[in-house]
Short mmCIF file of N, CA, C and O in Angstrom, two decimals:
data_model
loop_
_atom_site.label_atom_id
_atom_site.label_comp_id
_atom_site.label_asym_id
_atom_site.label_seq_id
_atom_site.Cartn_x
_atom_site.Cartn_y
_atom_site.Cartn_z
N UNK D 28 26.54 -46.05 8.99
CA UNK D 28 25.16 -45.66 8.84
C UNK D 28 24.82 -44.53 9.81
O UNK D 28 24.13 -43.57 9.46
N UNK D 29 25.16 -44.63 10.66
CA UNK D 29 25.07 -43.42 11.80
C UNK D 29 25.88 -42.19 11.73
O UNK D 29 25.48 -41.14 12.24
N UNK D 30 27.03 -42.30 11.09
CA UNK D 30 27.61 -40.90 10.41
C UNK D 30 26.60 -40.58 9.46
O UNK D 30 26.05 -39.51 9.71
N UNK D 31 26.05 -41.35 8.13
CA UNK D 31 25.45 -40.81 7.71
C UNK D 31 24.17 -40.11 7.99
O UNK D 31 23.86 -38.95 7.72
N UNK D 32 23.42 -41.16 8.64
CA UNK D 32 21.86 -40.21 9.44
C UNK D 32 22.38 -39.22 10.13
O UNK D 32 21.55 -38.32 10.28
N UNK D 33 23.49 -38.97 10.65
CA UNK D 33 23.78 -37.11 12.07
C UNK D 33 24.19 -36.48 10.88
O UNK D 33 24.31 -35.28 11.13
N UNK D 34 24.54 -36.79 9.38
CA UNK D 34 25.24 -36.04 8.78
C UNK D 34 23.94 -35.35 7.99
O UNK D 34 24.09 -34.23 7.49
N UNK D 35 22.64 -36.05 7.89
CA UNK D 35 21.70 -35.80 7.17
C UNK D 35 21.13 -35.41 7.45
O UNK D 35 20.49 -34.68 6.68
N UNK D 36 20.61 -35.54 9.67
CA UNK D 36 19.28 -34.83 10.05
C UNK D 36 19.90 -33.19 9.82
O UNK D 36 18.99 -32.47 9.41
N UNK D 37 21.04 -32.56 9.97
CA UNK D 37 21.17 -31.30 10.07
C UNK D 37 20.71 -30.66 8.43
O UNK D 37 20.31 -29.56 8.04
N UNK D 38 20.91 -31.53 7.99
CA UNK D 38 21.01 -30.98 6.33
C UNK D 38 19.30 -31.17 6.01
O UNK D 38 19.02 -30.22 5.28
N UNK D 39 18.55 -31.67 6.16
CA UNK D 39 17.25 -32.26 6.29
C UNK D 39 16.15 -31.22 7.05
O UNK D 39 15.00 -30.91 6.71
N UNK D 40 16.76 -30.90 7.92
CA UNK D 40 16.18 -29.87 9.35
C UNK D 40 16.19 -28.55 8.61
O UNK D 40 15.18 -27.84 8.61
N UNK D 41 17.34 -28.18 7.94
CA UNK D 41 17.39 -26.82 6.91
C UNK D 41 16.65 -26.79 5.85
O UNK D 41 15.89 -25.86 5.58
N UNK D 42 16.84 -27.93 5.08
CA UNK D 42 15.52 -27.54 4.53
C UNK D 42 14.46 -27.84 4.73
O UNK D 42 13.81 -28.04 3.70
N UNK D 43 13.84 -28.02 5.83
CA UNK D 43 12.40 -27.88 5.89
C UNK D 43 12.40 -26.72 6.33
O UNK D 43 11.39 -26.16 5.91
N UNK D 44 13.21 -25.79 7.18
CA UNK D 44 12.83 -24.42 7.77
C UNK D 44 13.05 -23.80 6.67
O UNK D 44 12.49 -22.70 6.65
N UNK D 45 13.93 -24.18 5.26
CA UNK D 45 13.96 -22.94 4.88
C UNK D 45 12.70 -23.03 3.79
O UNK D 45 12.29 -21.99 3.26
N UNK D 46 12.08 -24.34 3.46
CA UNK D 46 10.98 -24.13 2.80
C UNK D 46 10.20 -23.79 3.60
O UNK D 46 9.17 -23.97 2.95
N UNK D 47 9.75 -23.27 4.93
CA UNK D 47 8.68 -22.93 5.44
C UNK D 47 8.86 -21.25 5.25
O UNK D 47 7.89 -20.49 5.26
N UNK D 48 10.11 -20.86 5.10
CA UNK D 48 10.54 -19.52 5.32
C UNK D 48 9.64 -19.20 3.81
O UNK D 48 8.51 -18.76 3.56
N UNK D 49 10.64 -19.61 3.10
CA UNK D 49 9.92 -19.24 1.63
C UNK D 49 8.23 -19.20 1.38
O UNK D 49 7.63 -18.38 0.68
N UNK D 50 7.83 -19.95 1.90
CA UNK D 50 6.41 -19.97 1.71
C UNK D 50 5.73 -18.88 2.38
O UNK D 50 4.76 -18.32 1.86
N UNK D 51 6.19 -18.57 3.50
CA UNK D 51 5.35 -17.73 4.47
C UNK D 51 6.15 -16.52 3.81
O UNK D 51 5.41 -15.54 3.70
N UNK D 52 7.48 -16.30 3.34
CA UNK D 52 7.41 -15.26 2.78
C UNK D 52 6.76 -14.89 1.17
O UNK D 52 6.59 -13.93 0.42
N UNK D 53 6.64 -15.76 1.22
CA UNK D 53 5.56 -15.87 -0.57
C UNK D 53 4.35 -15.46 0.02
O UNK D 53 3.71 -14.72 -0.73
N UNK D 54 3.66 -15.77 1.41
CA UNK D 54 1.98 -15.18 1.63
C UNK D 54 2.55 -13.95 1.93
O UNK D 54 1.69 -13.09 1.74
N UNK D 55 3.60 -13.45 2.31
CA UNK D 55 3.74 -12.22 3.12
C UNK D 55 3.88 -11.22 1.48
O UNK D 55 3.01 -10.36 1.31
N UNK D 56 4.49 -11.31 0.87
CA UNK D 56 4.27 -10.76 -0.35
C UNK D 56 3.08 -10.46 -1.10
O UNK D 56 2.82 -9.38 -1.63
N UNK D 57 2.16 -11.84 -1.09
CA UNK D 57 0.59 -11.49 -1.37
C UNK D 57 0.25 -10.81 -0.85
O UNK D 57 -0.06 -9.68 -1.23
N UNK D 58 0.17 -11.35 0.38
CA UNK D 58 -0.66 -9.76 1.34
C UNK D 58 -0.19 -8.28 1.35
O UNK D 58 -0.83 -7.24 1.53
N UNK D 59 1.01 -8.49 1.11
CA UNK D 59 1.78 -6.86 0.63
C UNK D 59 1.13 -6.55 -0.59
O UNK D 59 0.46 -5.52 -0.52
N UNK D 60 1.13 -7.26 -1.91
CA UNK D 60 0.28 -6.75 -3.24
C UNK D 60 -0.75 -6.37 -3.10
O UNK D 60 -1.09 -5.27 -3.54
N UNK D 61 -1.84 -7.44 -2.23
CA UNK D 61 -3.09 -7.42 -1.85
C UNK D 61 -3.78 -5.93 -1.28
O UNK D 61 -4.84 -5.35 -1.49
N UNK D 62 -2.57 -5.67 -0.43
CA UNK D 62 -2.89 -4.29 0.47
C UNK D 62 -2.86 -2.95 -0.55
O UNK D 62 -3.62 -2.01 -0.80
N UNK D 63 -1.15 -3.55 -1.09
CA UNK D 63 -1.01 -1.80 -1.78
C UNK D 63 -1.95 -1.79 -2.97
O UNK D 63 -2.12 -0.67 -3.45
N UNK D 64 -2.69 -2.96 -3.63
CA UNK D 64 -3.66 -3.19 -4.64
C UNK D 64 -4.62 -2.02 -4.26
O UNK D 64 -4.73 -0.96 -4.88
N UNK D 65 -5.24 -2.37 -3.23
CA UNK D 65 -6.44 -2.00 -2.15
C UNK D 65 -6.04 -0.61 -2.36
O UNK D 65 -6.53 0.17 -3.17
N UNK D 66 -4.80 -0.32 -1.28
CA UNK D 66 -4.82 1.52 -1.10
C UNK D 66 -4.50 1.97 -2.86
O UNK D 66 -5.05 3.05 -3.07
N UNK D 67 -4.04 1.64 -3.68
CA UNK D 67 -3.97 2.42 -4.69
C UNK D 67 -5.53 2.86 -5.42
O UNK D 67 -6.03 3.98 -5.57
N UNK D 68 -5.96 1.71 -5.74
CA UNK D 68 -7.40 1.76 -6.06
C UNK D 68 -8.05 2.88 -5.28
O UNK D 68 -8.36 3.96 -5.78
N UNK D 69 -8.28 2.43 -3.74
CA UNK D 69 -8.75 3.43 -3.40
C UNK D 69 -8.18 5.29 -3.45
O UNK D 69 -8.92 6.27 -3.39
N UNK D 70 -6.87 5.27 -3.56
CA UNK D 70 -6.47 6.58 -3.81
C UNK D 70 -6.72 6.71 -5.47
O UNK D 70 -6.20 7.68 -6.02
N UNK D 71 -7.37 5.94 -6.13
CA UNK D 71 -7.69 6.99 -7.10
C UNK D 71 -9.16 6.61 -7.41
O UNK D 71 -9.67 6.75 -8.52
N UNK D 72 -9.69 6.19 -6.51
CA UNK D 72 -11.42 6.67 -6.11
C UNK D 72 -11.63 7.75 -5.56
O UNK D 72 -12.72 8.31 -5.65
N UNK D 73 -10.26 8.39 -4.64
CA UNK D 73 -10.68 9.73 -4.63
C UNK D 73 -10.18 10.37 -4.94
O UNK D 73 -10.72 11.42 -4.58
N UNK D 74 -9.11 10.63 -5.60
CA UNK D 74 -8.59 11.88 -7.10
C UNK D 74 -9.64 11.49 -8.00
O UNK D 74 -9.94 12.50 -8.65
N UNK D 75 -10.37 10.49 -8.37
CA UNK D 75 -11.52 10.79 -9.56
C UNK D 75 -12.73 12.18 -9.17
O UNK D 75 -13.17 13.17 -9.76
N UNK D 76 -12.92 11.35 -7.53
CA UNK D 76 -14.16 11.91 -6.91
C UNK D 76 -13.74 13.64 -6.60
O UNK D 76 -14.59 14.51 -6.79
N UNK D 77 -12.73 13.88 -6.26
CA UNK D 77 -12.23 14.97 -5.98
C UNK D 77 -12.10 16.00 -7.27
O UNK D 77 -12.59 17.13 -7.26
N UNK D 78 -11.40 15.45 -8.35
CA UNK D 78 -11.46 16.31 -9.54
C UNK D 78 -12.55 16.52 -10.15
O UNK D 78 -12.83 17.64 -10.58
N UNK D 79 -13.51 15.23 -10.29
CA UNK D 79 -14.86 15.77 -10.16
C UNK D 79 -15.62 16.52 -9.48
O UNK D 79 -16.71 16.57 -10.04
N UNK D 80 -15.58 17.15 -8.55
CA UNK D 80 -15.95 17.55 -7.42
C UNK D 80 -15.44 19.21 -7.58
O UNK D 80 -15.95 20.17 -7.00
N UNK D 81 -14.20 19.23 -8.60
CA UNK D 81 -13.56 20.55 -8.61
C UNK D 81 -14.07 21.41 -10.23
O UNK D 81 -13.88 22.55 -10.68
N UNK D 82 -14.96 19.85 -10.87
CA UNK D 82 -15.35 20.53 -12.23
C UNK D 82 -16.30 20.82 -12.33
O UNK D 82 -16.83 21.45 -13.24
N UNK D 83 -16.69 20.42 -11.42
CA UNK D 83 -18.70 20.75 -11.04
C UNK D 83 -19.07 21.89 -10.69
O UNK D 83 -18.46 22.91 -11.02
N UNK D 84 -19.93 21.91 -10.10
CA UNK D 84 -20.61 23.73 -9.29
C UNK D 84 -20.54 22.80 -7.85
O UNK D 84 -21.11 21.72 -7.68
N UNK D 85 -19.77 23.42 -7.00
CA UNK D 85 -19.76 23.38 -5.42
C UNK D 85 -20.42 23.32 -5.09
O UNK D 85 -21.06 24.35 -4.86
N UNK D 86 -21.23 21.27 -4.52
CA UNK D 86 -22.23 21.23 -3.93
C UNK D 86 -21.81 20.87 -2.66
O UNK D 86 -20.64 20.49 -2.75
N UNK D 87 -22.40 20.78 -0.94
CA UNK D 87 -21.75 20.30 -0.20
C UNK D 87 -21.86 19.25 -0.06
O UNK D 87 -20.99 18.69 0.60
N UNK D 88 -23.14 18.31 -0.68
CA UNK D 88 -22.80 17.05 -0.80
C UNK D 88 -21.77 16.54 -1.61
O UNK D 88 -21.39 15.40 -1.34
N UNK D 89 -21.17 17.21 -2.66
CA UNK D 89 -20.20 16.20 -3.72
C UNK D 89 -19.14 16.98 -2.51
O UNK D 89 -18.11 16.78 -3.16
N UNK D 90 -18.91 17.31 -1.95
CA UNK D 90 -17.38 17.51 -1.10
C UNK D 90 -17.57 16.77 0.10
O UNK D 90 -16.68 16.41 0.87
N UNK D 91 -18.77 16.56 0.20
CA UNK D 91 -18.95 15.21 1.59
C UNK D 91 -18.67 14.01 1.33
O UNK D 91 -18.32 13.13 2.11
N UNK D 92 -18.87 13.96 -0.14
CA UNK D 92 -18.50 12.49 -0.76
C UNK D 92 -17.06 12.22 -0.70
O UNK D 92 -16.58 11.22 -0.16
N UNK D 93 -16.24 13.34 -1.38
CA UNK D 93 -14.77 13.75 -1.62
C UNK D 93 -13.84 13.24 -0.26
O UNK D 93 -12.87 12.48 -0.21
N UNK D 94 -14.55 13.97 0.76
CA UNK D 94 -14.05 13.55 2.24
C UNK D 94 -14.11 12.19 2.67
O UNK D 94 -13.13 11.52 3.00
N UNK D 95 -15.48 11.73 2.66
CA UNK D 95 -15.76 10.00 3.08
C UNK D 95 -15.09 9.29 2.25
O UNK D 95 -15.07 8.09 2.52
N UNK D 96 -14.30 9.74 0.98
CA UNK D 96 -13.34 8.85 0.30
C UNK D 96 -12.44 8.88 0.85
O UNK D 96 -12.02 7.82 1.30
N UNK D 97 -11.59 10.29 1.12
CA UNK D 97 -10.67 10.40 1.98
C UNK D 97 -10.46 9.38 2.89
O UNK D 97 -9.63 8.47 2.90
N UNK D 98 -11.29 9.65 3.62
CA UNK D 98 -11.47 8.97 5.25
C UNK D 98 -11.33 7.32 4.71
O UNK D 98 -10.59 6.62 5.41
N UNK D 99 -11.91 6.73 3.67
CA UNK D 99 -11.53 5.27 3.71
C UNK D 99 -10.11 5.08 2.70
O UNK D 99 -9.81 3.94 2.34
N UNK D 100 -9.70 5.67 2.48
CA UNK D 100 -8.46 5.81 1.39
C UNK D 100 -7.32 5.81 3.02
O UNK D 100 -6.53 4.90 3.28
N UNK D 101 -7.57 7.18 3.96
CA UNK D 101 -6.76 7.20 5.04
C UNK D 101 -6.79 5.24 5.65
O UNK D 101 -5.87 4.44 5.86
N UNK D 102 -7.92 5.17 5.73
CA UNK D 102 -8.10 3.69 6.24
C UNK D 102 -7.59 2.42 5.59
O UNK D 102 -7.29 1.42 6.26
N UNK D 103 -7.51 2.46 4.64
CA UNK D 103 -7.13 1.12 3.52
C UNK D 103 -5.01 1.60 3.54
O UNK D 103 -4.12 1.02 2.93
N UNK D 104 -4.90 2.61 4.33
CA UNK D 104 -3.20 3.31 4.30
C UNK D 104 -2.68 2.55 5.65
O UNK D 104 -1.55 2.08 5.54
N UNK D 105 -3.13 2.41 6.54
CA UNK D 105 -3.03 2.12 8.26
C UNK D 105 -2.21 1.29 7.80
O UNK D 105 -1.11 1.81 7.65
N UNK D 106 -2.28 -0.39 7.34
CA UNK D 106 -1.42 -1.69 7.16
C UNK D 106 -0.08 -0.97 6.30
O UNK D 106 0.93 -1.42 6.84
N UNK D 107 0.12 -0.47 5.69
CA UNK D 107 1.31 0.41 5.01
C UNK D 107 1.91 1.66 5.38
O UNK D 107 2.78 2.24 4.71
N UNK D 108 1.47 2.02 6.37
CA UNK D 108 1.51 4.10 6.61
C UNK D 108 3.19 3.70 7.23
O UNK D 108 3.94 4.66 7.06
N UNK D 109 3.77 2.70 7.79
CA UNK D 109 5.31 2.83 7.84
C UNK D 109 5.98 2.67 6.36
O UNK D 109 7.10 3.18 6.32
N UNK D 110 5.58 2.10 5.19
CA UNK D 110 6.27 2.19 4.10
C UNK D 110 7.34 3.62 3.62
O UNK D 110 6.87 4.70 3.27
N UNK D 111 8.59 3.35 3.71
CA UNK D 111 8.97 4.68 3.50
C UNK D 111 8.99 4.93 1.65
O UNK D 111 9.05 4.14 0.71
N UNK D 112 8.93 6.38 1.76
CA UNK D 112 8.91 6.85 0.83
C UNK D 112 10.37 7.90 0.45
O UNK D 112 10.55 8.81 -0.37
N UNK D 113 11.31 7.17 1.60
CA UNK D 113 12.49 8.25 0.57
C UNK D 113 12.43 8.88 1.94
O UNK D 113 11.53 8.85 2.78
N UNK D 114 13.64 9.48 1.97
CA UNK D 114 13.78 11.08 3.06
C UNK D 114 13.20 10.93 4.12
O UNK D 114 12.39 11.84 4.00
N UNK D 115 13.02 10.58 4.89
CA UNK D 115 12.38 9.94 6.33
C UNK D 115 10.97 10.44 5.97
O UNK D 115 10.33 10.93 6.89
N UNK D 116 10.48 10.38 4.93
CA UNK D 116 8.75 10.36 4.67
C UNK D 116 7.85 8.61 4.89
O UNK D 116 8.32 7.50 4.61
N UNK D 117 6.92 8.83 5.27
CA UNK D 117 6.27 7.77 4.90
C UNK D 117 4.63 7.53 4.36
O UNK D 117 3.61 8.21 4.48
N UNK D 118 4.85 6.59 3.90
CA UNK D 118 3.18 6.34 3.44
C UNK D 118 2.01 6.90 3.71
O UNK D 118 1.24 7.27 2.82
N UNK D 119 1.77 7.01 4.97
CA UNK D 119 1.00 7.36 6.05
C UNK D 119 1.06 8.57 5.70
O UNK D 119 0.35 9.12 4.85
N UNK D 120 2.05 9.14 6.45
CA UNK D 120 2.35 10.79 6.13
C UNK D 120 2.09 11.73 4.97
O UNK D 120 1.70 12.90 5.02
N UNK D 121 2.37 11.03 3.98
CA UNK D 121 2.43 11.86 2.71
C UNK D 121 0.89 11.70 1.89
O UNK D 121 0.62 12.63 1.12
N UNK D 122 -0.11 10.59 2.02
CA UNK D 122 -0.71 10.07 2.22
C UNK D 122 -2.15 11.35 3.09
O UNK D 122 -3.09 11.89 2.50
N UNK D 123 -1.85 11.44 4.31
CA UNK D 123 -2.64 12.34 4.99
C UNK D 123 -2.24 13.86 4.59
O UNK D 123 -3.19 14.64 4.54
N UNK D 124 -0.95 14.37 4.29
CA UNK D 124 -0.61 15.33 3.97
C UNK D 124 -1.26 15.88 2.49
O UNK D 124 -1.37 17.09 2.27
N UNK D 125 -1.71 14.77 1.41
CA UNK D 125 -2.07 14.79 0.37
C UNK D 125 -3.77 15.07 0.36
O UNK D 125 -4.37 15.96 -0.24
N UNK D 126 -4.11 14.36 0.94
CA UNK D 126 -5.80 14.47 1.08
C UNK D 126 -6.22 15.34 2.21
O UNK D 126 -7.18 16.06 1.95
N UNK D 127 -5.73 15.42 3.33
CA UNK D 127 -5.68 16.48 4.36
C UNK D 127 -5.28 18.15 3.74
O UNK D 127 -6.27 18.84 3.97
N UNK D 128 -4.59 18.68 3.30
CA UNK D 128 -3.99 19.51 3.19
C UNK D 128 -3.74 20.19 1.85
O UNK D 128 -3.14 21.25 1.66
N UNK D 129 -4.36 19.30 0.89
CA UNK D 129 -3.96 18.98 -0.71
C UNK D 129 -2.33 19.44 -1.21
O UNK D 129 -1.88 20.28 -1.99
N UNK D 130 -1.77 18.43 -0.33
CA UNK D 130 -0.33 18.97 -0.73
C UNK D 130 0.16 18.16 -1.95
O UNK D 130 0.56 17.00 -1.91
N UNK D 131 0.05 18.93 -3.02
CA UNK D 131 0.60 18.27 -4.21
C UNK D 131 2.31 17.36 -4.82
O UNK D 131 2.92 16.93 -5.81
N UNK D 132 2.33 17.46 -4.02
CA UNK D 132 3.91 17.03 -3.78
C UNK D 132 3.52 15.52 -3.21
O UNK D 132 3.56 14.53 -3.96
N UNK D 133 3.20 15.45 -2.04
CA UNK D 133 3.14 14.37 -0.86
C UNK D 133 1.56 13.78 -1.68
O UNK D 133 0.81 13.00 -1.08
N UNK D 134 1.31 14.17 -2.78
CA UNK D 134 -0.30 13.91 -3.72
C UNK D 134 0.80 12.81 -4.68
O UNK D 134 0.60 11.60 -4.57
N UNK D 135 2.07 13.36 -5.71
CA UNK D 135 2.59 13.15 -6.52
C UNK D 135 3.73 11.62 -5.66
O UNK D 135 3.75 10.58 -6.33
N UNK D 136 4.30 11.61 -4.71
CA UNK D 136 4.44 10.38 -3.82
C UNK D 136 4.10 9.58 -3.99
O UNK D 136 4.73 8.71 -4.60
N UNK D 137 2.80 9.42 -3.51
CA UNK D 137 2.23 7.93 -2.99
C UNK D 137 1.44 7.57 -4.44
O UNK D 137 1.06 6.44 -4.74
N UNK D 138 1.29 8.68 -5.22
CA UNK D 138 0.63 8.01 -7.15
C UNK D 138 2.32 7.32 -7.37
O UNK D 138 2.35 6.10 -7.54
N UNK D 139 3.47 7.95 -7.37
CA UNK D 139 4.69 7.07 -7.52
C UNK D 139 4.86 5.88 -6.97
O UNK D 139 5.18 4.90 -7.65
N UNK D 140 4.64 5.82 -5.45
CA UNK D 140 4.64 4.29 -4.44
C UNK D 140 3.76 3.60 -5.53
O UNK D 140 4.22 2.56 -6.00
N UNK D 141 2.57 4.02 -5.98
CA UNK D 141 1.73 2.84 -6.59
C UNK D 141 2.37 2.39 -8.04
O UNK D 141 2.50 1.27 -8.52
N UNK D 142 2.69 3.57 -8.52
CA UNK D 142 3.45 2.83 -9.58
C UNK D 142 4.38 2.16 -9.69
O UNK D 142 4.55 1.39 -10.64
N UNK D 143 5.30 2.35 -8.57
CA UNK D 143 6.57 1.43 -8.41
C UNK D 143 6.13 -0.12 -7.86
O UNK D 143 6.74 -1.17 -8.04
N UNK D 144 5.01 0.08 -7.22
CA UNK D 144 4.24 -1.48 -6.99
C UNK D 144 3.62 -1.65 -7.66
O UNK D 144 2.67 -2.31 -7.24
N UNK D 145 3.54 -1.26 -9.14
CA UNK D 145 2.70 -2.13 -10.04
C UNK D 145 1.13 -1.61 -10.19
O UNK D 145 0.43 -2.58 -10.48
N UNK D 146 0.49 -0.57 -10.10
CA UNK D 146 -0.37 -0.14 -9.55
C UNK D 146 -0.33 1.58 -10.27
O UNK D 146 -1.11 2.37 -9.75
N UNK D 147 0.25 1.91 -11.02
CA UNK D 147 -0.11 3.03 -11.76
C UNK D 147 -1.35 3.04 -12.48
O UNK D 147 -1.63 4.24 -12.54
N UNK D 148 -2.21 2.44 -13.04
CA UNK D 148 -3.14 2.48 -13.75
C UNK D 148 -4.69 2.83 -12.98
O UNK D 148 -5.85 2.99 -13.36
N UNK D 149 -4.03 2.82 -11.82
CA UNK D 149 -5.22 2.59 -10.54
C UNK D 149 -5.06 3.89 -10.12
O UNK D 149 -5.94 4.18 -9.31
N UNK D 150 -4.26 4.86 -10.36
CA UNK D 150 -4.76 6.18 -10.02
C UNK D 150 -4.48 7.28 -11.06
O UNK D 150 -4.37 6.97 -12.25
N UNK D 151 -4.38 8.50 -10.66
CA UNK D 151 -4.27 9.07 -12.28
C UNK D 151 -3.23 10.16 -12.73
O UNK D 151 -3.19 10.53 -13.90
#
């Protein structure tokens, strides 16, 4: 009986750590969807606001708007801005390079990151 219980607590002990592993990596995944959900959405609240903004007559309020999207699009990026994107680029980077700078390239990126997470429909 005692071979069997030393033979069981080790086998017993594994799986409870490894169901705790799994689980916490199952929230850690939500919160990964949850986030890149968030920044995609918001990156194409402001390619809407922005292309609008480019079909209109140049007001400085619709480019103040354009920017304060920016600025929370940059913000909803922070929990992801290490995500790489390939080539020692990252999230962050290509991300600020895109709305900062309108670099169409580092614009065409992070609309890919969202689509590869499920999340193409959320920008344009």
């Amino acid at each position: 009986m005692h071979t069997l219980r030393t033979a069981l607590l080790p086998a017993l002990a594994l799986l409870v750590l490894t169901a705790a592993c799994s689980s916490s990596d199952a929230e850690d995944e939500q919160l990964l969807t949850a986030r890149q959900e968030k920044y995609c959405r918001q990156l194409g609240v402001w390619q809407k606001a922005r292309d609008a903004a480019r079909t209109t007559e140049a007001e400085s309020s619709g480019y103040d708007e354009v920017d304060g999207l920016a600025q929370i699009a940059l913000l909803t990026v922070r929990p992801l801005r290490d995500e790489s994107l390939g080539e020692g680029r990252t999230l962050g980077e290509a991300t600020a390079r895109a709305m900062n700078n309108g670099d169409s390239a580092a614009e065409g990126r992070v609309v890919e990151y969202c689509a590869d997470a499920g999340f193409e429909t959320l920008t344009r």
